[in-house]
Coordinates of C-alpha atoms in Angstrom, one line a residue:
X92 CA -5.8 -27.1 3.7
X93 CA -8.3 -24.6 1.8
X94 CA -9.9 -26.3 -1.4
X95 CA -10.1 -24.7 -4.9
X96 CA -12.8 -22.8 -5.6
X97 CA -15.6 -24.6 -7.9
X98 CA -16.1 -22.7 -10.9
X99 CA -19.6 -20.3 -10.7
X100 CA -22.4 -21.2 -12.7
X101 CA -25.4 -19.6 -13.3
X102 CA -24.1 -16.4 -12.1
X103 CA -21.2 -13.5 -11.5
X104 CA -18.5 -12.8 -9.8
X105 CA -18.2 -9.4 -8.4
X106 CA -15.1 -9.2 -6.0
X107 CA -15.4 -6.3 -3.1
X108 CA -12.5 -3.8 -2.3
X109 CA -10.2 -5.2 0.5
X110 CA -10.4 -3.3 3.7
X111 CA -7.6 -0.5 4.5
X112 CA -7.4 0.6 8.1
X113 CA -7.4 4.0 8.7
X114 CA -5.0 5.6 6.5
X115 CA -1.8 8.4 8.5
X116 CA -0.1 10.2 6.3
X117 CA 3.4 7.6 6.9
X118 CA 1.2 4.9 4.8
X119 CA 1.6 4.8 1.0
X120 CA -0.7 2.1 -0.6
X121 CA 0.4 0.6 -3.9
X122 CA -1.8 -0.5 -7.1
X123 CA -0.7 -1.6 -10.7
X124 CA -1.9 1.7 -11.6
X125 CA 0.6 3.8 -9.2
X126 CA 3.4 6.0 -10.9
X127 CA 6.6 5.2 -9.4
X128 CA 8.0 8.2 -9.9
X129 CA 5.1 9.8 -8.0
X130 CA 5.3 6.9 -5.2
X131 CA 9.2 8.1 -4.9
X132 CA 8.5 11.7 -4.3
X133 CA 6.1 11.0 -2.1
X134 CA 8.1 9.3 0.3
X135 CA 10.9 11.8 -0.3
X136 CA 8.7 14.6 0.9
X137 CA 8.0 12.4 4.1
X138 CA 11.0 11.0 4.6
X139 CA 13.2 14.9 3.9
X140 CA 10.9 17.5 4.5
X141 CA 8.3 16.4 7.0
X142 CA 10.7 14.7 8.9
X143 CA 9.1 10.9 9.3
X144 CA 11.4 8.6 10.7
X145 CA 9.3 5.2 9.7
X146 CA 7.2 5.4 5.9
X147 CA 5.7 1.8 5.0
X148 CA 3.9 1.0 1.6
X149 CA 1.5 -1.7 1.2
X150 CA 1.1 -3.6 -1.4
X151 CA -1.8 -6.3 -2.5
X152 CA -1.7 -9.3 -4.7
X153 CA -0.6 -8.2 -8.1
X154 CA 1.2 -5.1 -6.8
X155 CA 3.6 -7.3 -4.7
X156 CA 6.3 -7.1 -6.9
X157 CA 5.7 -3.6 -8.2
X158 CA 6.0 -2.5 -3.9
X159 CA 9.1 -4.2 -4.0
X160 CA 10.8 -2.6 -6.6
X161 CA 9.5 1.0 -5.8
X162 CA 10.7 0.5 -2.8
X163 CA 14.3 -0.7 -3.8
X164 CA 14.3 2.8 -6.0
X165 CA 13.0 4.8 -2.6
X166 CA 16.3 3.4 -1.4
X167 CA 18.5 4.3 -4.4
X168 CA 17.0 7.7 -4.4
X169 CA 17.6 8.8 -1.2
X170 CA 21.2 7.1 -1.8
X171 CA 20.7 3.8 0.9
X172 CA 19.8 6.3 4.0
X173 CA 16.9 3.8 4.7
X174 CA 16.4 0.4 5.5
X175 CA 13.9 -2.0 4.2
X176 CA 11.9 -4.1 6.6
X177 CA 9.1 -6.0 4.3
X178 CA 6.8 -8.5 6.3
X179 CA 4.7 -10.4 4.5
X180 CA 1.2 -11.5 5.5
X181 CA -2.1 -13.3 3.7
X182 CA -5.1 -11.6 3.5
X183 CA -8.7 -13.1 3.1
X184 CA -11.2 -11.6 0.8
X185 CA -14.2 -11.8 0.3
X186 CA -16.1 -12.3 -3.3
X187 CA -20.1 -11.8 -3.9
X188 CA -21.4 -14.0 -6.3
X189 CA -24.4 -12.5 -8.0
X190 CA -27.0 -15.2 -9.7
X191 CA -27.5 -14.9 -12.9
X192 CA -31.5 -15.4 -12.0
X193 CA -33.1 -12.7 -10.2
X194 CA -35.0 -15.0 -7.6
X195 CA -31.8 -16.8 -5.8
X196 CA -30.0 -14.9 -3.0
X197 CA -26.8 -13.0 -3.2
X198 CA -23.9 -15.3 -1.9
X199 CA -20.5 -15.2 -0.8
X200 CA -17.2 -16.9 -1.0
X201 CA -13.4 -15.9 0.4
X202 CA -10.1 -16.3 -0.9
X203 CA -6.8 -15.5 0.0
X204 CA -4.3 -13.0 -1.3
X205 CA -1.1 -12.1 -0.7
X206 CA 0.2 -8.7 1.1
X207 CA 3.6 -7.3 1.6
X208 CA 4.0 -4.4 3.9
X209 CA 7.3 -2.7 3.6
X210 CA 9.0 -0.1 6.9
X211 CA 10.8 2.1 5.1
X212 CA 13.5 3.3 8.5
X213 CA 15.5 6.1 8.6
X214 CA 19.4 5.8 8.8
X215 CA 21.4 8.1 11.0
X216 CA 22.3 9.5 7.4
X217 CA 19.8 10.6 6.6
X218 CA 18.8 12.1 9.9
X219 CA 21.6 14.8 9.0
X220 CA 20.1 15.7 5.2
X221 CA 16.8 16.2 7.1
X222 CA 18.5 18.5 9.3
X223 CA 20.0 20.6 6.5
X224 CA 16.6 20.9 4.6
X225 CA 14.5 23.4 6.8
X226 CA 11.0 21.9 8.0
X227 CA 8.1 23.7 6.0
X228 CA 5.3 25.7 7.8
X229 CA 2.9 23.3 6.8
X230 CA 2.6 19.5 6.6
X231 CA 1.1 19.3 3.0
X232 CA 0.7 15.8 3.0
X233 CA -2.2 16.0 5.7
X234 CA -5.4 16.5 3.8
X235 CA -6.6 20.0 5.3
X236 CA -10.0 21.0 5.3
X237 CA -10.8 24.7 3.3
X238 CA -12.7 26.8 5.4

């Protein structure tokens, strides 16, 4: 069973950025801060025009429920030609607690958060629309380096 974390005193809480494994292009993370409209696009331009068969967004904490919804529009936008696979997972992260006095050591302490990583799958259905769309040259949503 974990325990409730004692309240800090004497000091700060500064919590660290959870770690992301290496990012492909098929993996769309989600924050409270991300424009659905943008998210949908995004996935659109995968799922259509590059021709991905699998897209999954993750979402953190907070953003669980905003993941869900965008991707029940994903679905409505490209009129149910995917299916939704969520899984849902806890993470542990990790907080440093900075004292408030100069002269004490940095510390640590974890806690958990909840994650929900949705597979995005391809229908049959929509196999034929990416068919009819022809592939571009170029697979834009690879980040390219400018010689």
């Amino acid at each position: 069973m974990i325990e409730k974390r004692a309240p800090i005193q004497n000091g700060s809480i500064r919590k660290r950025t959870p770690h992301r494994p290496a990012s492909v292009p098929s993996d769309i993370y989600i924050s409270n801060k991300s424009i659905p409209a943008v998210v949908i696009k995004r996935v659109r331009q995968l799922m259509v025009n590059e021709r991905y068969h699998k897209v999954t967004l993750h979402g953190l904490g907070a953003s669980v429920v905003r993941t869900i919804s965008i991707a029940q529009r994903v679905q409505g936008a490209l009129h149910n030609q995917v299916d939704l696979r969520p899984t849902t997972t806890s993470v542990t992260l990790v907080d440093d607690i900075i004292p408030d006095d100069m002269d004490k050591d940095l510390d640590s302490q974890k806690r958990m958060s909840s994650a929900i990583h949705i597979d995005l799958i391809a229908k049959p259905g929509l196999e034929t629309l990416q068919q009819r769309v022809p592939p571009i040259a170029s697979k834009p949503s690879r980040k390219q380096r400018t010689k």
